[in-house]
Coordinates of C-alpha atoms and ligand atoms in Angstrom, one line a residue:
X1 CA -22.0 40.9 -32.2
X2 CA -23.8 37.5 -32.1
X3 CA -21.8 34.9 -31.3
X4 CA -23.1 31.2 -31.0
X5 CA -21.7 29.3 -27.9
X6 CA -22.6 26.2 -28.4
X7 CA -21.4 23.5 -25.6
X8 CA -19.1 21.0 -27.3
X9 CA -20.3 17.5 -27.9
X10 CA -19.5 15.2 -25.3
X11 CA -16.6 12.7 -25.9
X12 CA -17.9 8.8 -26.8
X13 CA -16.3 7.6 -23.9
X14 CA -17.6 9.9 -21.3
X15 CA -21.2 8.3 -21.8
X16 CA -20.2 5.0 -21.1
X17 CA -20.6 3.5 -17.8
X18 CA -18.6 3.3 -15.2
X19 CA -17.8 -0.6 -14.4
X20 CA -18.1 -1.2 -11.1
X21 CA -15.6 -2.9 -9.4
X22 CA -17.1 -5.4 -6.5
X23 CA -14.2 -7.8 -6.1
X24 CA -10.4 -7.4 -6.1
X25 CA -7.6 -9.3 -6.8
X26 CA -4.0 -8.1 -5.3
X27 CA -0.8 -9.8 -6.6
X28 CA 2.3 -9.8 -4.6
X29 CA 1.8 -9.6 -0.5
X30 CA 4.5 -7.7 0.5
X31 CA 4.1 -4.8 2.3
X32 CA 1.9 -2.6 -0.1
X33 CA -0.1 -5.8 -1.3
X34 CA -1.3 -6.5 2.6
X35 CA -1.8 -2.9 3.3
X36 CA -3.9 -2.8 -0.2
X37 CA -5.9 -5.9 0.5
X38 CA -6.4 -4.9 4.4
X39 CA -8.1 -1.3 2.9
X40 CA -10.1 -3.2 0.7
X41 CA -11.5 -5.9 2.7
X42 CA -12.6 -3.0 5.4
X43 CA -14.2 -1.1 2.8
X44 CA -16.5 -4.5 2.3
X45 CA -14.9 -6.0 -0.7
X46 CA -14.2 -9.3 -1.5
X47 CA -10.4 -10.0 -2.0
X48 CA -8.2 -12.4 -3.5
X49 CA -4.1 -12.4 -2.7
X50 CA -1.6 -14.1 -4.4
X51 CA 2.1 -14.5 -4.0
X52 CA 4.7 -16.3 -5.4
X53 CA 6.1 -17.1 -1.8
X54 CA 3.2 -18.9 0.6
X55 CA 5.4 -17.6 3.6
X56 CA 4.7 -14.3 2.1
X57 CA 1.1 -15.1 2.2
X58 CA 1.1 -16.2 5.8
X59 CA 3.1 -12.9 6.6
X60 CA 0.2 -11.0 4.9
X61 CA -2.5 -12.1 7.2
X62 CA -0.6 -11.2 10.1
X63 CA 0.7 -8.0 9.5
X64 CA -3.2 -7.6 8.7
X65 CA -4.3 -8.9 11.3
X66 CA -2.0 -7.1 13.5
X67 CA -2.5 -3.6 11.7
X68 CA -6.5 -3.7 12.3
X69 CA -5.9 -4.8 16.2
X70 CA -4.0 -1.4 16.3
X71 CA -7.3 0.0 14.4
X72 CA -9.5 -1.5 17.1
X73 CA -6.9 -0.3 20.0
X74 CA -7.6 3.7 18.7
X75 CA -11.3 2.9 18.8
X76 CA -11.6 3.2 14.1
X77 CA -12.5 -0.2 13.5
X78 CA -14.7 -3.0 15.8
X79 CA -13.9 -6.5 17.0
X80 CA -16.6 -7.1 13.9
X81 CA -15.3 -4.9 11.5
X82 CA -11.9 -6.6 11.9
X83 CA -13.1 -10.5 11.8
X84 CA -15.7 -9.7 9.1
X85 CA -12.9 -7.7 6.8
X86 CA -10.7 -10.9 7.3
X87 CA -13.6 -13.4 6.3
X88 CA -13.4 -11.6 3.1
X89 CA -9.6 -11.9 2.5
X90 CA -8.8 -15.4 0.7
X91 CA -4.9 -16.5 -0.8
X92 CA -3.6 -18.0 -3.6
X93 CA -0.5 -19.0 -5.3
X94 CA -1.9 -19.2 -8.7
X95 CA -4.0 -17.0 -10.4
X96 CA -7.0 -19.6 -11.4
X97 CA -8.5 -17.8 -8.5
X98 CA -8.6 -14.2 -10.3
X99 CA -11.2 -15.6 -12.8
X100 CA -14.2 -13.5 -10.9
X101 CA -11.9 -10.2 -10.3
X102 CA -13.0 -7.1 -11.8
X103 CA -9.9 -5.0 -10.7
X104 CA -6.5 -6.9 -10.1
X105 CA -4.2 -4.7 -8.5
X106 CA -0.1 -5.9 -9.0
X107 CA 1.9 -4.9 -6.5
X108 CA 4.7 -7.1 -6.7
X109 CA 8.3 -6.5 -6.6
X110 CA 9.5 -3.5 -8.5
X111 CA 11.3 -5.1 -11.6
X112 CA 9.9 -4.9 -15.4
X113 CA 10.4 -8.1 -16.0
X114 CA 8.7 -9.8 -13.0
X115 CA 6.0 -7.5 -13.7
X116 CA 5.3 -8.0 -17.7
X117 CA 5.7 -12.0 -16.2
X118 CA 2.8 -11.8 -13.7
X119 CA 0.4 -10.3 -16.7
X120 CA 1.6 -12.6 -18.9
X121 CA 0.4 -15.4 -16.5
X122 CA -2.3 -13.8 -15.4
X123 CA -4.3 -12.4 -18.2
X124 CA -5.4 -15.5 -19.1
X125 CA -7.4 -15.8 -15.9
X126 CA -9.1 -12.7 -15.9
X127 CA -12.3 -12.5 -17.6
X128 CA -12.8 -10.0 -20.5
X129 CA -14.0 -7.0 -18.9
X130 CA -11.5 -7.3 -15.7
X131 CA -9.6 -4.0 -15.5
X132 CA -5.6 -4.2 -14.1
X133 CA -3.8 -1.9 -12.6
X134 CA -0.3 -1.6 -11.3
X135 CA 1.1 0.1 -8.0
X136 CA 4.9 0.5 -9.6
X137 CA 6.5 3.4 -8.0
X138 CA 8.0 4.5 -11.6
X139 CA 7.6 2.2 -14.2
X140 CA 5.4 3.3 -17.5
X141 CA 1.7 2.9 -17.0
X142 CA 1.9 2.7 -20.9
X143 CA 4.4 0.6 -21.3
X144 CA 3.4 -2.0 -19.0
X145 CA 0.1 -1.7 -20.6
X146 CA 1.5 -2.1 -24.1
X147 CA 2.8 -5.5 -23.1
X148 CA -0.8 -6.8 -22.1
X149 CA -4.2 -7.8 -24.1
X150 CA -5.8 -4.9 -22.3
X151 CA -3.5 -1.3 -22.5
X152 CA -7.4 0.7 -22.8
X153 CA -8.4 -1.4 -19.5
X154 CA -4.6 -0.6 -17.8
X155 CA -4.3 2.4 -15.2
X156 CA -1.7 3.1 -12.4
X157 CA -2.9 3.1 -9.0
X158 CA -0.1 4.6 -7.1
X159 CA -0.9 3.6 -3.0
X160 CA 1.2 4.5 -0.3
X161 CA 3.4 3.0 2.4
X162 CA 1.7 2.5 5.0
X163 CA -1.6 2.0 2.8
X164 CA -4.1 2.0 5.7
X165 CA -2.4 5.0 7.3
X166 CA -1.6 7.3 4.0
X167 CA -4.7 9.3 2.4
X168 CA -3.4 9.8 -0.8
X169 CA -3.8 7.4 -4.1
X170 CA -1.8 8.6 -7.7
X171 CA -3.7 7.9 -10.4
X172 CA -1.9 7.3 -13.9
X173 CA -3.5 6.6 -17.0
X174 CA -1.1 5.7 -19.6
X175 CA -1.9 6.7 -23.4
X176 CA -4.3 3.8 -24.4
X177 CA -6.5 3.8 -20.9
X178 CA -9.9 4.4 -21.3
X179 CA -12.6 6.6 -19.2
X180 CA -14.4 4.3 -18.1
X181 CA -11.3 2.6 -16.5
X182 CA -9.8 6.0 -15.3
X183 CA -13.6 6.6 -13.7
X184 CA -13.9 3.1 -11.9
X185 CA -10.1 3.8 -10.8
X186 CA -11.3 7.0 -9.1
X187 CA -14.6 5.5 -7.8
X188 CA -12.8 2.7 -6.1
X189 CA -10.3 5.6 -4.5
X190 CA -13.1 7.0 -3.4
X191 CA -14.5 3.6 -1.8
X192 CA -11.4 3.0 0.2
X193 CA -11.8 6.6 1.3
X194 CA -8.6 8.0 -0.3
X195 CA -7.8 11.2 -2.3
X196 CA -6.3 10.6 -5.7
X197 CA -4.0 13.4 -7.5
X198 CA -4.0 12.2 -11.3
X199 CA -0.6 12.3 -12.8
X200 CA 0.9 12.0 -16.0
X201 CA 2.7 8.8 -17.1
X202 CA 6.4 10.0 -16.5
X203 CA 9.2 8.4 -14.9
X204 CA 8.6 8.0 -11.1
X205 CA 5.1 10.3 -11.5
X206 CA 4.5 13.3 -8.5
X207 CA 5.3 11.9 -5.6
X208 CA 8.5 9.8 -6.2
X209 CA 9.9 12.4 -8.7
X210 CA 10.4 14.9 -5.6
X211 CA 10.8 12.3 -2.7
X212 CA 13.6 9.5 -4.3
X213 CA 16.1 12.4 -5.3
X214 CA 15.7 14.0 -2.2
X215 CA 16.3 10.7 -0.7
X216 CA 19.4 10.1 -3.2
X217 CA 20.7 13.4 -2.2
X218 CA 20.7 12.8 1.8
X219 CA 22.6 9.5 0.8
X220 CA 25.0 12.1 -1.1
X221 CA 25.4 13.9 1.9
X222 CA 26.1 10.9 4.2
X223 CA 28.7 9.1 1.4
X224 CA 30.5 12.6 1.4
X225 CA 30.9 12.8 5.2
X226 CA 28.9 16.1 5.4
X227 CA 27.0 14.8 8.2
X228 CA 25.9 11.3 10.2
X229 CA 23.3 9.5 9.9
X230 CA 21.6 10.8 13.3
X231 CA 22.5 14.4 11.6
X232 CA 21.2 13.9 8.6
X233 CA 17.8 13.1 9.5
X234 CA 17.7 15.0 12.4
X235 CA 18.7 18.3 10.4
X236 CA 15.2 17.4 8.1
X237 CA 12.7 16.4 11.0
X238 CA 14.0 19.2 12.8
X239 CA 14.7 21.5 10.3
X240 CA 12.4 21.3 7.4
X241 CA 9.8 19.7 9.6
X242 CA 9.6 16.5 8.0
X243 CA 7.9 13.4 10.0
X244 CA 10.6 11.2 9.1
X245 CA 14.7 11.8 8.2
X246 CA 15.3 10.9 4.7
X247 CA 17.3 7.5 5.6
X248 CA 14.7 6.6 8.2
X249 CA 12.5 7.0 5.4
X250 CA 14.3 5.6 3.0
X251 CA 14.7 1.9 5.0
X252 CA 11.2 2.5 5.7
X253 CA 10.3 2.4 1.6
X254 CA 12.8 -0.3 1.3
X255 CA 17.2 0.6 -0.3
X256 CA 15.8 -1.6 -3.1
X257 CA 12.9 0.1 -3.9
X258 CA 14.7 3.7 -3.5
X259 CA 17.2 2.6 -6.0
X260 CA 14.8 1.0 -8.6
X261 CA 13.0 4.1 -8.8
X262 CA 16.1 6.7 -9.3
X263 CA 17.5 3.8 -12.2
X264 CA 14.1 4.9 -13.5
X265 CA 14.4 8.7 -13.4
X266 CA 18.3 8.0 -14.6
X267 CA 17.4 6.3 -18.0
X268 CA 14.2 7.3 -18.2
X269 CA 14.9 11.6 -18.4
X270 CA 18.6 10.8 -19.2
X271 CA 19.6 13.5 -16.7
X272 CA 22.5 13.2 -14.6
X273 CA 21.3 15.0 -11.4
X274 CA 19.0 11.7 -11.3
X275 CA 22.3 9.3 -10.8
X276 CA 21.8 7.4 -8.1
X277 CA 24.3 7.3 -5.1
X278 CA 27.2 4.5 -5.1
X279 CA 26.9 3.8 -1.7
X280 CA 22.9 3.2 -1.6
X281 CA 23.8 1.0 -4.6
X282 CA 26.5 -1.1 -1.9
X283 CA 23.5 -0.7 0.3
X284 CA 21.5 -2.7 -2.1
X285 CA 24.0 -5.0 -3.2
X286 CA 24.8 -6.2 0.2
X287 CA 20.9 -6.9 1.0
X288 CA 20.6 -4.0 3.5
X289 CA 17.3 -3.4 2.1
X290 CA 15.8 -1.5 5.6
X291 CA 13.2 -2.6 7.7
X292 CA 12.1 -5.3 5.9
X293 CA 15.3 -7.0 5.7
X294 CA 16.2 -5.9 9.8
X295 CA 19.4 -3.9 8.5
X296 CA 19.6 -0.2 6.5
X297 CA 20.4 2.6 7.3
X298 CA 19.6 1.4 10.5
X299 CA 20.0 -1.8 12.5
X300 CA 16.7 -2.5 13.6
X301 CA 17.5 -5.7 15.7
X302 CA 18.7 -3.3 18.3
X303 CA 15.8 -1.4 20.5
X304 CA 15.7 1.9 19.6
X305 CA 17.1 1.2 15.7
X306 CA 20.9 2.4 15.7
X307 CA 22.4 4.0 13.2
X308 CA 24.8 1.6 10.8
X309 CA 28.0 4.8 10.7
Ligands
NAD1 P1 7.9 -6.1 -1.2 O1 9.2 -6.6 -1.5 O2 7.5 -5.9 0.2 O3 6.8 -7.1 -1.8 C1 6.8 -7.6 -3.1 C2 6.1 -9.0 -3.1 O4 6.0 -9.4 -4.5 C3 6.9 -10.1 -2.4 O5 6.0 -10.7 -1.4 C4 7.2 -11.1 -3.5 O6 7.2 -12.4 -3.0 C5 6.1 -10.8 -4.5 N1 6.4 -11.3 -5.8 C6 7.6 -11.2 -6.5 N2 7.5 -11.8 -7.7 C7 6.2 -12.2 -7.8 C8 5.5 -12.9 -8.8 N3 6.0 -13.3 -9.9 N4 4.2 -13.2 -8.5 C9 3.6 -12.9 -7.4 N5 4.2 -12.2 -6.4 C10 5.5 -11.9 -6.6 O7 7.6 -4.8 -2.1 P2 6.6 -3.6 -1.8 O8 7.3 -2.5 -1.1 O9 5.3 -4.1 -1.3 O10 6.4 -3.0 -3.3 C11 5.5 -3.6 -4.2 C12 5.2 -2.6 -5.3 O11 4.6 -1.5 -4.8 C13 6.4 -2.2 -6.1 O12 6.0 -1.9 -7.5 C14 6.8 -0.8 -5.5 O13 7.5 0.1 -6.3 C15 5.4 -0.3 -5.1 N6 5.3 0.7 -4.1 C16 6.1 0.5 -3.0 C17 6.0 1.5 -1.9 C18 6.9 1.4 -0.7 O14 7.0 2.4 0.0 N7 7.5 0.3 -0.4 C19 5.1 2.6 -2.1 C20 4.3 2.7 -3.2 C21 4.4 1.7 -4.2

């Protein structure tokens, strides 16, 4: 029997070019908006940061700064490299300086709200072909998109903590995102020499779905009494071979952060195995964020961090 194969016609969108993205704007210079705007400025591209917070800003550059001298100390980056990539990094506290960006990245705090406030403001700015993409750890690609003039031009671009250090970048397309968006997105991974996994636009995407809960569950195990902290993330390095104990990790991503992220799974799969723990709830609500805030899990103004019970 004869049967025709006959390859099947190319989608519209796959002919169209790929954009190319030649500067970046970054909002929000906390820790993943330095670490995003330090692998961008080294991989030659032009860079504009904003914050709400100018201290943030000044923070920024120096945790830059800082990151690329230990760069320069394991011999990956020059003296050049370094002043050249920082030449390239400028700061703003409005967004009139966005105007020439072809990609804006938002990486700002993980709240809806502040997040559908900074496109609001900033869309304006951007000119007509500028794509946007958002770092959230588990908000909807689409549903951030949705609240923008540009959902086919909106992607997620999931880096992670610490950004120069970690190889991998999730990318999310939400319904309305185009190829040509999705293909720049991938391109400009490729630039800052990371590997993307695409995911699907549900709550928390790969990584985060598997991680958080884990992370919930170790702060389960520690509100229960079943172990210590020192025994709980000694049991996982140890025994399962992680890098890091879950509540090392955890002050690492930052309590708040951890807890945004299983509200997300919570209400957004309405399972209960997603609830997440009272006590990294009082965690939160008493500012213990981690690191950033000196106090978790951990206290880190003691030298080696000690463990808070
Ligand atoms: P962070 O608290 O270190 O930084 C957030 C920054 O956003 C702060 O400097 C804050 O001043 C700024 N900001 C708040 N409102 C703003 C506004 N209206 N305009 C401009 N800037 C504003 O938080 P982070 O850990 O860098 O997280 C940022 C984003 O990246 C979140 O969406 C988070 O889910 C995501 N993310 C975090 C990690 C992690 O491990 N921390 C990993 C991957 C993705």
């Amino acid at each position: 029997m004869n049967v025709e194969v006959r390859p099947a016609p190319a989608a519209p969108q796959a002919l169209l070019p790929t954009p190319e993205i030649a500067r970046v704007g970054i909002v929000g210079a906390g820790q993943m908006g330095n670490g995003i705007a330090h692998v961008c400025a080294l991989a030659g591209l032009p860079v504009v940061l904003a914050d709400v917070k100018p201290e943030a800003l000044e923070q920024a550059l120096a945790t830059i700064a800082r990151n690329m001298d230990r760069q320069i100390s394991r011999n990956t980056i020059t003296e050049a490299d370094k002043a050249d990539a920082l030449a390239r990094i400028g700061t703003v506290t409005d967004y009139a300086g966005f105007a020439e960006a072809d990609m804006v990245i938002e990486a700002a705090t993980e709240k809806e709200d502040v997040k559908r406030a900074i496109f609001k403001a900033l869309t304006p700015h951007l000119k007509k072909s500028c794509m946007l993409a958002s770092n959230t750890s588990s908000i909807s690609i689409t549903r951030l998109g949705a609240s923008t003039d540009r959902p086919e031009k909106f992607i997620g671009m999931h880096f992670m903590n610490p950004v120069p250090v970690m190889k991998l970048v999730e990318v999310i397309r939400g319904i309305a995102t185009d190829e040509p968006t999705f293909q720049a997105t991938q391109a400009l991974a490729q630039k800052l020499h990371k590997t993307t996994a695409v995911s699907e636009d549900f709550p928390a995407f790969i990584v985060n779905r598997i991680l958080v809960p884990m992370i919930n569950e170790a702060v389960y195990a520690l509100y229960e009494g079943v172990g210590s902290i020192a025994a709980i993330d000694m049991a996982m390095r140890l025994g399962a071979n992680h890098p890091m104990g879950p509540l090392e990790l955890a002050d690492f991503i930052g309590l708040d952060t951890c807890l945004s992220i299983m509200q997300v799974l919570y209400e957004g799969l309405s399972d209960s195995k997603y609830r997440p723990c009272p006590l990294l709830v009082k965690y939160v609500e008493a500012g213990w964020l981690g690191r950033k805030t000196g106090r978790g899990f951990y206290d880190y103004t003691q030298t080696p961090p000690r463990p808070t019970r």
